[in-house]
Amino acid sequence: MTVSAPFAVVGFDGSEGSLPAMRWAVAHADLFGPPRPVMVWRYPAALWGTTFAGGETIGVDVMQEGAEAALAEALAEFGDIETAEPVVVQGDPAVRLVNEAGGAGLLVVGSRGYGALRSRLLGSVGVYCVDHSTVPVVIVPHGAGRVEGFDGPRRVVVGIDGSDNADAALRWALGHVRADDEVVAVAAWHPTATLGYESIDAEAELLEQAATEAVDEAVHRIAGELGVDAGRVRREHERGDPRTVLRRRADDADLLVVGARGRTGLSHLLVGSTASSLAHRPICPVAVVPLDR
């Protein structure tokens, strides 16, 4: 089943960090519609008061024209590709991208691969988009592997924890796959008891069973809603922190899909946002799906 959006907004300025995002969007235009490149520029503080020889201050219109020319030059490197009308706008990149994506089906941004602490200190466009976007966000890391022009099926891994957020992720994933793509639903679980080995073992057995049931139930229910054969989804579970488990399972994946901003549906999973953690340092393209999508 394929659901095509009218276009996908791509944060693109020709930089090394934005190139993988654009390549990914071009390679997936059949699923999400043509990419709409959005370049956001800021008026550099160093240029305030800078003048031309004639004494005139460099104006916003000059900066805008320069950005438009830079975007056209960067897009020319992709040759003859179909895109939605490009947008060049002044402002905060993260805020502008989220606003521009409001009418799109998807927002695609690049990632420089900073760690969690550095992302918080420097500010991360990708993390802001994950936290504030009303549409699914795909974060494409530099050197993410097969992001352009590849042949053959993709491997799509979906994080499952029994929550509504995970349901939204699985629903979106099944609605945006090609016929020969492999879809893998993964649940992570871990014991929390500290009363002795026997109680830990007992809890582990119950949690493993709960994880198995959560994956099976979610796959059959969502597949039934979409009219998709549940048999096309491989179901797996693994003991461990969900962030660690999903990273390991996505090591050879083409896309990892998780729900956004949700606490876990099963009490054994860690409190905190698995989506935000995965967005900080993705090892493959990561799609974060808001609950209302």
PDB file of C-alpha atoms in Angstrom:
ATOM      1  CA  MET A   1       0.000   0.000   0.000  1.00  0.00           C
ATOM      2  CA  THR A   2       1.398   3.405  -0.973  1.00  0.00           C
ATOM      3  CA  VAL A   3       0.122   6.761   0.224  1.00  0.00           C
ATOM      4  CA  SER A   4       1.690   9.658  -1.690  1.00  0.00           C
ATOM      5  CA  ALA A   5       1.854  13.133  -0.209  1.00  0.00           C
ATOM      6  CA  PRO A   6       1.773  16.190  -2.530  1.00  0.00           C
ATOM      7  CA  PHE A   7       5.385  17.052  -1.685  1.00  0.00           C
ATOM      8  CA  ALA A   8       8.088  16.642   0.934  1.00  0.00           C
ATOM      9  CA  VAL A   9       9.812  19.689   2.425  1.00  0.00           C
ATOM     10  CA  VAL A  10      13.609  19.312   2.491  1.00  0.00           C
ATOM     11  CA  GLY A  11      15.954  21.538   4.443  1.00  0.00           C
ATOM     12  CA  PHE A  12      18.559  22.189   1.764  1.00  0.00           C
ATOM     13  CA  ASP A  13      21.284  24.786   1.322  1.00  0.00           C
ATOM     14  CA  GLY A  14      23.866  22.850  -0.662  1.00  0.00           C
ATOM     15  CA  SER A  15      25.979  22.169   2.411  1.00  0.00           C
ATOM     16  CA  GLU A  16      27.531  18.786   3.142  1.00  0.00           C
ATOM     17  CA  GLY A  17      25.018  18.204   5.928  1.00  0.00           C
ATOM     18  CA  SER A  18      21.976  18.891   3.738  1.00  0.00           C
ATOM     19  CA  LEU A  19      23.018  16.859   0.693  1.00  0.00           C
ATOM     20  CA  PRO A  20      22.042  13.436   2.138  1.00  0.00           C
ATOM     21  CA  ALA A  21      18.591  14.794   3.007  1.00  0.00           C
ATOM     22  CA  MET A  22      18.017  15.967  -0.554  1.00  0.00           C
ATOM     23  CA  ARG A  23      19.322  12.717  -2.018  1.00  0.00           C
ATOM     24  CA  TRP A  24      17.018  10.710   0.241  1.00  0.00           C
ATOM     25  CA  ALA A  25      13.991  12.803  -0.717  1.00  0.00           C
ATOM     26  CA  VAL A  26      14.756  12.445  -4.430  1.00  0.00           C
ATOM     27  CA  ALA A  27      15.155   8.674  -4.086  1.00  0.00           C
ATOM     28  CA  HIS A  28      11.790   8.411  -2.309  1.00  0.00           C
ATOM     29  CA  ALA A  29       9.744  10.807  -4.436  1.00  0.00           C
ATOM     30  CA  ASP A  30       7.520   7.928  -5.563  1.00  0.00           C
ATOM     31  CA  LEU A  31       6.375   7.499  -1.954  1.00  0.00           C
ATOM     32  CA  PHE A  32       6.240  11.080  -0.672  1.00  0.00           C
ATOM     33  CA  GLY A  33       5.940  13.262  -3.734  1.00  0.00           C
ATOM     34  CA  PRO A  34       8.559  15.576  -5.229  1.00  0.00           C
ATOM     35  CA  PRO A  35      10.901  17.311  -2.789  1.00  0.00           C
ATOM     36  CA  ARG A  36      10.419  21.010  -2.053  1.00  0.00           C
ATOM     37  CA  PRO A  37      13.839  22.474  -1.249  1.00  0.00           C
ATOM     38  CA  VAL A  38      13.681  25.100   1.490  1.00  0.00           C
ATOM     39  CA  MET A  39      16.710  27.313   2.092  1.00  0.00           C
ATOM     40  CA  VAL A  40      16.617  29.453   5.227  1.00  0.00           C
ATOM     41  CA  TRP A  41      19.138  32.246   5.598  1.00  0.00           C
ATOM     42  CA  ARG A  42      20.011  34.625   8.392  1.00  0.00           C
ATOM     43  CA  TYR A  43      21.387  38.127   8.112  1.00  0.00           C
ATOM     44  CA  PRO A  44      24.900  37.725   9.581  1.00  0.00           C
ATOM     45  CA  ALA A  45      25.561  40.004  12.514  1.00  0.00           C
ATOM     46  CA  ALA A  46      29.007  40.715  11.057  1.00  0.00           C
ATOM     47  CA  LEU A  47      27.365  42.425   8.068  1.00  0.00           C
ATOM     48  CA  TRP A  48      25.381  44.967  10.046  1.00  0.00           C
ATOM     49  CA  GLY A  49      26.785  48.341   9.019  1.00  0.00           C
ATOM     50  CA  THR A  50      28.789  46.862   6.120  1.00  0.00           C
ATOM     51  CA  THR A  51      28.513  49.118   3.087  1.00  0.00           C
ATOM     52  CA  PHE A  52      29.190  49.060  -0.591  1.00  0.00           C
ATOM     53  CA  ALA A  53      31.614  51.542  -2.127  1.00  0.00           C
ATOM     54  CA  GLY A  54      28.706  53.909  -2.675  1.00  0.00           C
ATOM     55  CA  GLY A  55      27.962  53.993   1.033  1.00  0.00           C
ATOM     56  CA  GLU A  56      24.744  51.938   1.024  1.00  0.00           C
ATOM     57  CA  THR A  57      24.188  49.241   3.638  1.00  0.00           C
ATOM     58  CA  ILE A  58      23.894  45.699   2.278  1.00  0.00           C
ATOM     59  CA  GLY A  59      20.149  45.144   2.165  1.00  0.00           C
ATOM     60  CA  VAL A  60      17.914  42.168   2.836  1.00  0.00           C
ATOM     61  CA  ASP A  61      16.985  42.073  -0.851  1.00  0.00           C
ATOM     62  CA  VAL A  62      20.638  41.538  -1.771  1.00  0.00           C
ATOM     63  CA  MET A  63      20.940  38.731   0.770  1.00  0.00           C
ATOM     64  CA  GLN A  64      17.724  37.168  -0.553  1.00  0.00           C
ATOM     65  CA  GLU A  65      18.947  37.276  -4.146  1.00  0.00           C
ATOM     66  CA  GLY A  66      22.264  35.752  -3.128  1.00  0.00           C
ATOM     67  CA  ALA A  67      20.508  32.901  -1.307  1.00  0.00           C
ATOM     68  CA  GLU A  68      18.234  32.235  -4.277  1.00  0.00           C
ATOM     69  CA  ALA A  69      21.238  32.077  -6.597  1.00  0.00           C
ATOM     70  CA  ALA A  70      23.063  29.746  -4.200  1.00  0.00           C
ATOM     71  CA  LEU A  71      20.074  27.398  -4.032  1.00  0.00           C
ATOM     72  CA  ALA A  72      19.708  27.309  -7.824  1.00  0.00           C
ATOM     73  CA  GLU A  73      23.399  26.469  -8.165  1.00  0.00           C
ATOM     74  CA  ALA A  74      23.163  23.702  -5.545  1.00  0.00           C
ATOM     75  CA  LEU A  75      20.099  22.171  -7.209  1.00  0.00           C
ATOM     76  CA  ALA A  76      21.840  22.183 -10.588  1.00  0.00           C
ATOM     77  CA  GLU A  77      24.183  19.527  -9.225  1.00  0.00           C
ATOM     78  CA  PHE A  78      21.224  17.100  -9.156  1.00  0.00           C
ATOM     79  CA  GLY A  79      20.554  17.458 -12.866  1.00  0.00           C
ATOM     80  CA  ASP A  80      17.045  17.224 -14.274  1.00  0.00           C
ATOM     81  CA  ILE A  81      14.947  16.212 -11.265  1.00  0.00           C
ATOM     82  CA  GLU A  82      11.347  17.046 -10.457  1.00  0.00           C
ATOM     83  CA  THR A  83      10.885  19.342  -7.466  1.00  0.00           C
ATOM     84  CA  ALA A  84       8.052  21.359  -5.997  1.00  0.00           C
ATOM     85  CA  GLU A  85       8.569  25.136  -6.075  1.00  0.00           C
ATOM     86  CA  PRO A  86      11.699  25.935  -4.012  1.00  0.00           C
ATOM     87  CA  VAL A  87      11.430  28.309  -1.074  1.00  0.00           C
ATOM     88  CA  VAL A  88      14.084  30.783   0.062  1.00  0.00           C
ATOM     89  CA  VAL A  89      13.247  32.611   3.259  1.00  0.00           C
ATOM     90  CA  GLN A  90      14.934  34.567   6.039  1.00  0.00           C
ATOM     91  CA  GLY A  91      14.683  33.478   9.658  1.00  0.00           C
ATOM     92  CA  ASP A  92      15.526  30.765  12.156  1.00  0.00           C
ATOM     93  CA  PRO A  93      16.144  27.559  10.152  1.00  0.00           C
ATOM     94  CA  ALA A  94      14.406  25.172  12.556  1.00  0.00           C
ATOM     95  CA  VAL A  95      11.312  27.351  13.031  1.00  0.00           C
ATOM     96  CA  ARG A  96      10.995  28.144   9.345  1.00  0.00           C
ATOM     97  CA  LEU A  97      11.322  24.507   8.287  1.00  0.00           C
ATOM     98  CA  VAL A  98       8.601  23.425  10.708  1.00  0.00           C
ATOM     99  CA  ASN A  99       6.329  26.198   9.444  1.00  0.00           C
ATOM    100  CA  GLU A 100       6.961  25.412   5.777  1.00  0.00           C
ATOM    101  CA  ALA A 101       6.274  21.709   6.391  1.00  0.00           C
ATOM    102  CA  GLY A 102       2.821  22.411   7.792  1.00  0.00           C
ATOM    103  CA  GLY A 103       1.210  21.861   4.394  1.00  0.00           C
ATOM    104  CA  ALA A 104       3.465  18.979   3.360  1.00  0.00           C
ATOM    105  CA  GLY A 105       3.341  15.270   4.022  1.00  0.00           C
ATOM    106  CA  LEU A 106       6.915  15.003   5.272  1.00  0.00           C
ATOM    107  CA  LEU A 107       9.869  17.058   6.509  1.00  0.00           C
ATOM    108  CA  VAL A 108      13.384  15.821   5.668  1.00  0.00           C
ATOM    109  CA  VAL A 109      16.499  17.260   7.321  1.00  0.00           C
ATOM    110  CA  GLY A 110      20.144  16.307   7.528  1.00  0.00           C
ATOM    111  CA  SER A 111      22.103  15.485  10.651  1.00  0.00           C
ATOM    112  CA  ARG A 112      25.702  16.309  11.455  1.00  0.00           C
ATOM    113  CA  GLY A 113      25.893  13.429  13.927  1.00  0.00           C
ATOM    114  CA  TYR A 114      26.468  15.452  17.084  1.00  0.00           C
ATOM    115  CA  GLY A 115      25.981  13.707  20.399  1.00  0.00           C
ATOM    116  CA  ALA A 116      23.120  14.529  22.760  1.00  0.00           C
ATOM    117  CA  LEU A 117      25.045  17.013  24.914  1.00  0.00           C
ATOM    118  CA  ARG A 118      26.568  18.884  22.013  1.00  0.00           C
ATOM    119  CA  SER A 119      23.189  19.040  20.265  1.00  0.00           C
ATOM    120  CA  ARG A 120      21.656  20.662  23.322  1.00  0.00           C
ATOM    121  CA  LEU A 121      24.501  23.163  23.661  1.00  0.00           C
ATOM    122  CA  LEU A 122      24.664  24.168  20.001  1.00  0.00           C
ATOM    123  CA  GLY A 123      21.030  23.765  19.140  1.00  0.00           C
ATOM    124  CA  SER A 124      19.912  21.121  16.664  1.00  0.00           C
ATOM    125  CA  VAL A 125      17.601  21.813  13.754  1.00  0.00           C
ATOM    126  CA  GLY A 126      16.725  18.132  13.554  1.00  0.00           C
ATOM    127  CA  VAL A 127      15.862  17.784  17.234  1.00  0.00           C
ATOM    128  CA  TYR A 128      13.746  20.965  17.153  1.00  0.00           C
ATOM    129  CA  CYS A 129      11.864  19.627  14.135  1.00  0.00           C
ATOM    130  CA  VAL A 130      11.243  16.298  15.888  1.00  0.00           C
ATOM    131  CA  ASP A 131       9.893  18.102  18.952  1.00  0.00           C
ATOM    132  CA  HIS A 132       7.684  20.610  17.112  1.00  0.00           C
ATOM    133  CA  SER A 133       6.712  19.294  13.676  1.00  0.00           C
ATOM    134  CA  THR A 134       3.095  18.349  13.036  1.00  0.00           C
ATOM    135  CA  VAL A 135       4.160  16.088  10.149  1.00  0.00           C
ATOM    136  CA  PRO A 136       6.552  13.118  10.162  1.00  0.00           C
ATOM    137  CA  VAL A 137      10.238  14.081  10.190  1.00  0.00           C
ATOM    138  CA  VAL A 138      12.997  12.045   8.543  1.00  0.00           C
ATOM    139  CA  ILE A 139      16.516  12.753   9.794  1.00  0.00           C
ATOM    140  CA  VAL A 140      19.175  11.604   7.341  1.00  0.00           C
ATOM    141  CA  PRO A 141      22.713  11.331   8.736  1.00  0.00           C
ATOM    142  CA  HIS A 142      25.787  12.043   6.683  1.00  0.00           C
ATOM    143  CA  GLY A 143      27.139   8.813   5.208  1.00  0.00           C
ATOM    144  CA  ALA A 144      23.850   7.017   5.857  1.00  0.00           C
ATOM    145  CA  GLY A 145      24.460   4.386   3.213  1.00  0.00           C
ATOM    146  CA  ARG A 146      21.788   3.700   0.602  1.00  0.00           C
ATOM    147  CA  VAL A 147      20.029   7.037   0.285  1.00  0.00           C
ATOM    148  CA  GLU A 148      20.058   7.631  -3.460  1.00  0.00           C
ATOM    149  CA  GLY A 149      19.513   5.711  -6.640  1.00  0.00           C
ATOM    150  CA  PHE A 150      19.726   2.240  -5.127  1.00  0.00           C
ATOM    151  CA  ASP A 151      17.963  -0.791  -6.546  1.00  0.00           C
ATOM    152  CA  GLY A 152      16.290  -3.529  -4.566  1.00  0.00           C
ATOM    153  CA  PRO A 153      14.005  -3.660  -1.526  1.00  0.00           C
ATOM    154  CA  ARG A 154      14.474  -1.591   1.583  1.00  0.00           C
ATOM    155  CA  ARG A 155      14.580  -2.868   5.157  1.00  0.00           C
ATOM    156  CA  VAL A 156      12.270  -0.781   7.354  1.00  0.00           C
ATOM    157  CA  VAL A 157      12.459  -1.270  11.132  1.00  0.00           C
ATOM    158  CA  VAL A 158       9.595  -0.014  13.340  1.00  0.00           C
ATOM    159  CA  GLY A 159       9.807   0.395  17.114  1.00  0.00           C
ATOM    160  CA  ILE A 160       6.826  -1.122  18.957  1.00  0.00           C
ATOM    161  CA  ASP A 161       6.004  -0.664  22.664  1.00  0.00           C
ATOM    162  CA  GLY A 162       2.214  -1.006  22.873  1.00  0.00           C
ATOM    163  CA  SER A 163       1.591   2.767  22.880  1.00  0.00           C
ATOM    164  CA  ASP A 164      -0.552   4.903  20.593  1.00  0.00           C
ATOM    165  CA  ASN A 165       2.640   6.565  19.394  1.00  0.00           C
ATOM    166  CA  ALA A 166       4.079   3.234  18.270  1.00  0.00           C
ATOM    167  CA  ASP A 167       0.777   2.458  16.531  1.00  0.00           C
ATOM    168  CA  ALA A 168       1.113   5.728  14.611  1.00  0.00           C
ATOM    169  CA  ALA A 169       4.657   4.775  13.587  1.00  0.00           C
ATOM    170  CA  LEU A 170       3.616   1.339  12.333  1.00  0.00           C
ATOM    171  CA  ARG A 171       0.562   2.741  10.559  1.00  0.00           C
ATOM    172  CA  TRP A 172       2.723   5.333   8.778  1.00  0.00           C
ATOM    173  CA  ALA A 173       5.411   2.788   7.892  1.00  0.00           C
ATOM    174  CA  LEU A 174       2.937   0.349   6.347  1.00  0.00           C
ATOM    175  CA  GLY A 175       1.373   3.204   4.401  1.00  0.00           C
ATOM    176  CA  HIS A 176       4.712   4.252   2.914  1.00  0.00           C
ATOM    177  CA  VAL A 177       6.449   1.092   1.731  1.00  0.00           C
ATOM    178  CA  ARG A 178       7.017  -0.439  -1.654  1.00  0.00           C
ATOM    179  CA  ALA A 179       5.682  -3.889  -2.468  1.00  0.00           C
ATOM    180  CA  ASP A 180       9.034  -5.626  -2.040  1.00  0.00           C
ATOM    181  CA  ASP A 181      10.210  -3.743   1.076  1.00  0.00           C
ATOM    182  CA  GLU A 182      10.856  -5.743   4.226  1.00  0.00           C
ATOM    183  CA  VAL A 183       9.087  -4.423   7.334  1.00  0.00           C
ATOM    184  CA  VAL A 184      10.319  -5.499  10.768  1.00  0.00           C
ATOM    185  CA  ALA A 185       8.384  -4.629  13.953  1.00  0.00           C
ATOM    186  CA  VAL A 186      10.665  -4.695  17.023  1.00  0.00           C
ATOM    187  CA  ALA A 187       9.757  -4.528  20.722  1.00  0.00           C
ATOM    188  CA  ALA A 188      12.366  -4.062  23.464  1.00  0.00           C
ATOM    189  CA  TRP A 189      11.888  -5.069  27.059  1.00  0.00           C
ATOM    190  CA  HIS A 190      13.953  -5.288  30.242  1.00  0.00           C
ATOM    191  CA  PRO A 191      13.337  -6.365  33.866  1.00  0.00           C
ATOM    192  CA  THR A 192      13.099  -3.763  36.599  1.00  0.00           C
ATOM    193  CA  ALA A 193      12.766  -5.905  39.743  1.00  0.00           C
ATOM    194  CA  THR A 194      15.583  -5.702  42.308  1.00  0.00           C
ATOM    195  CA  LEU A 195      14.424  -8.213  44.912  1.00  0.00           C
ATOM    196  CA  GLY A 196      16.719 -11.043  43.879  1.00  0.00           C
ATOM    197  CA  TYR A 197      17.535 -13.237  40.943  1.00  0.00           C
ATOM    198  CA  GLU A 198      14.361 -15.323  41.204  1.00  0.00           C
ATOM    199  CA  SER A 199      12.056 -12.308  41.030  1.00  0.00           C
ATOM    200  CA  ILE A 200      14.068 -10.807  38.150  1.00  0.00           C
ATOM    201  CA  ASP A 201      13.811 -14.068  36.220  1.00  0.00           C
ATOM    202  CA  ALA A 202      10.070 -14.259  36.881  1.00  0.00           C
ATOM    203  CA  GLU A 203       9.535 -10.694  35.758  1.00  0.00           C
ATOM    204  CA  ALA A 204      11.698 -11.196  32.688  1.00  0.00           C
ATOM    205  CA  GLU A 205       9.558 -14.110  31.572  1.00  0.00           C
ATOM    206  CA  LEU A 206       6.378 -12.059  31.966  1.00  0.00           C
ATOM    207  CA  LEU A 207       7.858  -9.050  30.183  1.00  0.00           C
ATOM    208  CA  GLU A 208       9.127 -11.132  27.302  1.00  0.00           C
ATOM    209  CA  GLN A 209       5.644 -12.560  26.887  1.00  0.00           C
ATOM    210  CA  ALA A 210       4.118  -9.069  27.072  1.00  0.00           C
ATOM    211  CA  ALA A 211       6.517  -7.784  24.403  1.00  0.00           C
ATOM    212  CA  THR A 212       5.680 -10.694  22.109  1.00  0.00           C
ATOM    213  CA  GLU A 213       1.959 -10.102  22.561  1.00  0.00           C
ATOM    214  CA  ALA A 214       2.333  -6.331  22.039  1.00  0.00           C
ATOM    215  CA  VAL A 215       4.068  -6.813  18.697  1.00  0.00           C
ATOM    216  CA  ASP A 216       1.610  -9.442  17.463  1.00  0.00           C
ATOM    217  CA  GLU A 217      -1.423  -7.439  18.535  1.00  0.00           C
ATOM    218  CA  ALA A 218      -0.197  -4.178  16.997  1.00  0.00           C
ATOM    219  CA  VAL A 219       0.775  -5.774  13.687  1.00  0.00           C
ATOM    220  CA  HIS A 220      -2.526  -7.608  13.232  1.00  0.00           C
ATOM    221  CA  ARG A 221      -4.636  -4.616  14.272  1.00  0.00           C
ATOM    222  CA  ILE A 222      -2.863  -1.973  12.178  1.00  0.00           C
ATOM    223  CA  ALA A 223      -2.497  -4.270   9.172  1.00  0.00           C
ATOM    224  CA  GLY A 224      -6.205  -5.016   9.415  1.00  0.00           C
ATOM    225  CA  GLU A 225      -7.043  -1.303   9.478  1.00  0.00           C
ATOM    226  CA  LEU A 226      -5.007  -0.697   6.336  1.00  0.00           C
ATOM    227  CA  GLY A 227      -6.015  -3.842   4.491  1.00  0.00           C
ATOM    228  CA  VAL A 228      -2.416  -5.086   4.490  1.00  0.00           C
ATOM    229  CA  ASP A 229      -1.372  -8.711   4.905  1.00  0.00           C
ATOM    230  CA  ALA A 230      -0.001  -8.965   8.462  1.00  0.00           C
ATOM    231  CA  GLY A 231       2.261 -11.746   7.245  1.00  0.00           C
ATOM    232  CA  ARG A 232       4.451  -9.267   5.412  1.00  0.00           C
ATOM    233  CA  VAL A 233       5.606  -7.823   8.752  1.00  0.00           C
ATOM    234  CA  ARG A 234       8.310  -9.742  10.570  1.00  0.00           C
ATOM    235  CA  ARG A 235       7.927  -9.552  14.357  1.00  0.00           C
ATOM    236  CA  GLU A 236      10.880  -9.522  16.724  1.00  0.00           C
ATOM    237  CA  HIS A 237      11.587  -8.724  20.377  1.00  0.00           C
ATOM    238  CA  GLU A 238      14.765  -8.318  22.372  1.00  0.00           C
ATOM    239  CA  ARG A 239      15.748  -7.750  25.967  1.00  0.00           C
ATOM    240  CA  GLY A 240      17.429  -4.384  26.533  1.00  0.00           C
ATOM    241  CA  ASP A 241      17.080  -0.625  26.575  1.00  0.00           C
ATOM    242  CA  PRO A 242      14.812   0.282  23.620  1.00  0.00           C
ATOM    243  CA  ARG A 243      17.266   2.905  22.374  1.00  0.00           C
ATOM    244  CA  THR A 244      20.102   0.394  22.289  1.00  0.00           C
ATOM    245  CA  VAL A 245      17.967  -2.376  20.818  1.00  0.00           C
ATOM    246  CA  LEU A 246      16.554  -0.218  18.022  1.00  0.00           C
ATOM    247  CA  ARG A 247      19.985   1.131  17.113  1.00  0.00           C
ATOM    248  CA  ARG A 248      21.336  -2.411  16.898  1.00  0.00           C
ATOM    249  CA  ARG A 249      18.402  -3.677  14.839  1.00  0.00           C
ATOM    250  CA  ALA A 250      18.635  -0.652  12.517  1.00  0.00           C
ATOM    251  CA  ASP A 251      22.354  -1.102  11.892  1.00  0.00           C
ATOM    252  CA  ASP A 252      21.686  -2.573   8.444  1.00  0.00           C
ATOM    253  CA  ALA A 253      18.291  -0.922   7.897  1.00  0.00           C
ATOM    254  CA  ASP A 254      17.358   1.643   5.284  1.00  0.00           C
ATOM    255  CA  LEU A 255      14.861   3.362   7.588  1.00  0.00           C
ATOM    256  CA  LEU A 256      14.012   3.278  11.297  1.00  0.00           C
ATOM    257  CA  VAL A 257      10.498   4.455  12.216  1.00  0.00           C
ATOM    258  CA  VAL A 258       9.470   5.483  15.741  1.00  0.00           C
ATOM    259  CA  GLY A 259       6.622   7.391  17.339  1.00  0.00           C
ATOM    260  CA  ALA A 260       7.212  10.900  18.681  1.00  0.00           C
ATOM    261  CA  ARG A 261       6.881  12.368  22.145  1.00  0.00           C
ATOM    262  CA  GLY A 262       5.179   9.395  23.731  1.00  0.00           C
ATOM    263  CA  ARG A 263       5.789   7.761  27.062  1.00  0.00           C
ATOM    264  CA  THR A 264       5.895   4.037  26.683  1.00  0.00           C
ATOM    265  CA  GLY A 265       2.846   1.865  26.570  1.00  0.00           C
ATOM    266  CA  LEU A 266       4.498  -0.939  28.550  1.00  0.00           C
ATOM    267  CA  SER A 267       5.709  -0.012  32.028  1.00  0.00           C
ATOM    268  CA  HIS A 268       9.007  -1.839  31.615  1.00  0.00           C
ATOM    269  CA  LEU A 269      10.377   0.632  29.069  1.00  0.00           C
ATOM    270  CA  LEU A 270      12.467   3.561  30.270  1.00  0.00           C
ATOM    271  CA  VAL A 271      10.816   6.926  30.881  1.00  0.00           C
ATOM    272  CA  GLY A 272      12.099   9.502  28.441  1.00  0.00           C
ATOM    273  CA  SER A 273      11.886   9.974  24.705  1.00  0.00           C
ATOM    274  CA  THR A 274      13.332   7.157  22.668  1.00  0.00           C
ATOM    275  CA  ALA A 275      12.624   9.210  19.545  1.00  0.00           C
ATOM    276  CA  SER A 276      14.692  12.174  20.729  1.00  0.00           C
ATOM    277  CA  SER A 277      17.565   9.907  21.711  1.00  0.00           C
ATOM    278  CA  LEU A 278      17.633   8.244  18.291  1.00  0.00           C
ATOM    279  CA  ALA A 279      17.374  11.614  16.546  1.00  0.00           C
ATOM    280  CA  HIS A 280      20.503  12.920  18.281  1.00  0.00           C
ATOM    281  CA  ARG A 281      22.823  10.435  16.611  1.00  0.00           C
ATOM    282  CA  PRO A 282      21.048   8.406  13.919  1.00  0.00           C
ATOM    283  CA  ILE A 283      22.925   5.527  12.304  1.00  0.00           C
ATOM    284  CA  CYS A 284      20.445   5.309   9.414  1.00  0.00           C
ATOM    285  CA  PRO A 285      17.610   7.558   8.262  1.00  0.00           C
ATOM    286  CA  VAL A 286      15.142   7.883  11.165  1.00  0.00           C
ATOM    287  CA  ALA A 287      11.469   8.753  10.674  1.00  0.00           C
ATOM    288  CA  VAL A 288       9.724  10.232  13.717  1.00  0.00           C
ATOM    289  CA  VAL A 289       5.942  10.141  13.395  1.00  0.00           C
ATOM    290  CA  PRO A 290       3.673  12.462  15.446  1.00  0.00           C
ATOM    291  CA  LEU A 291       0.721  10.815  17.142  1.00  0.00           C
ATOM    292  CA  ASP A 292      -1.938  12.636  15.133  1.00  0.00           C
ATOM    293  CA  ARG A 293      -0.468  11.307  11.850  1.00  0.00           C
TER     294      ARG A 293
END
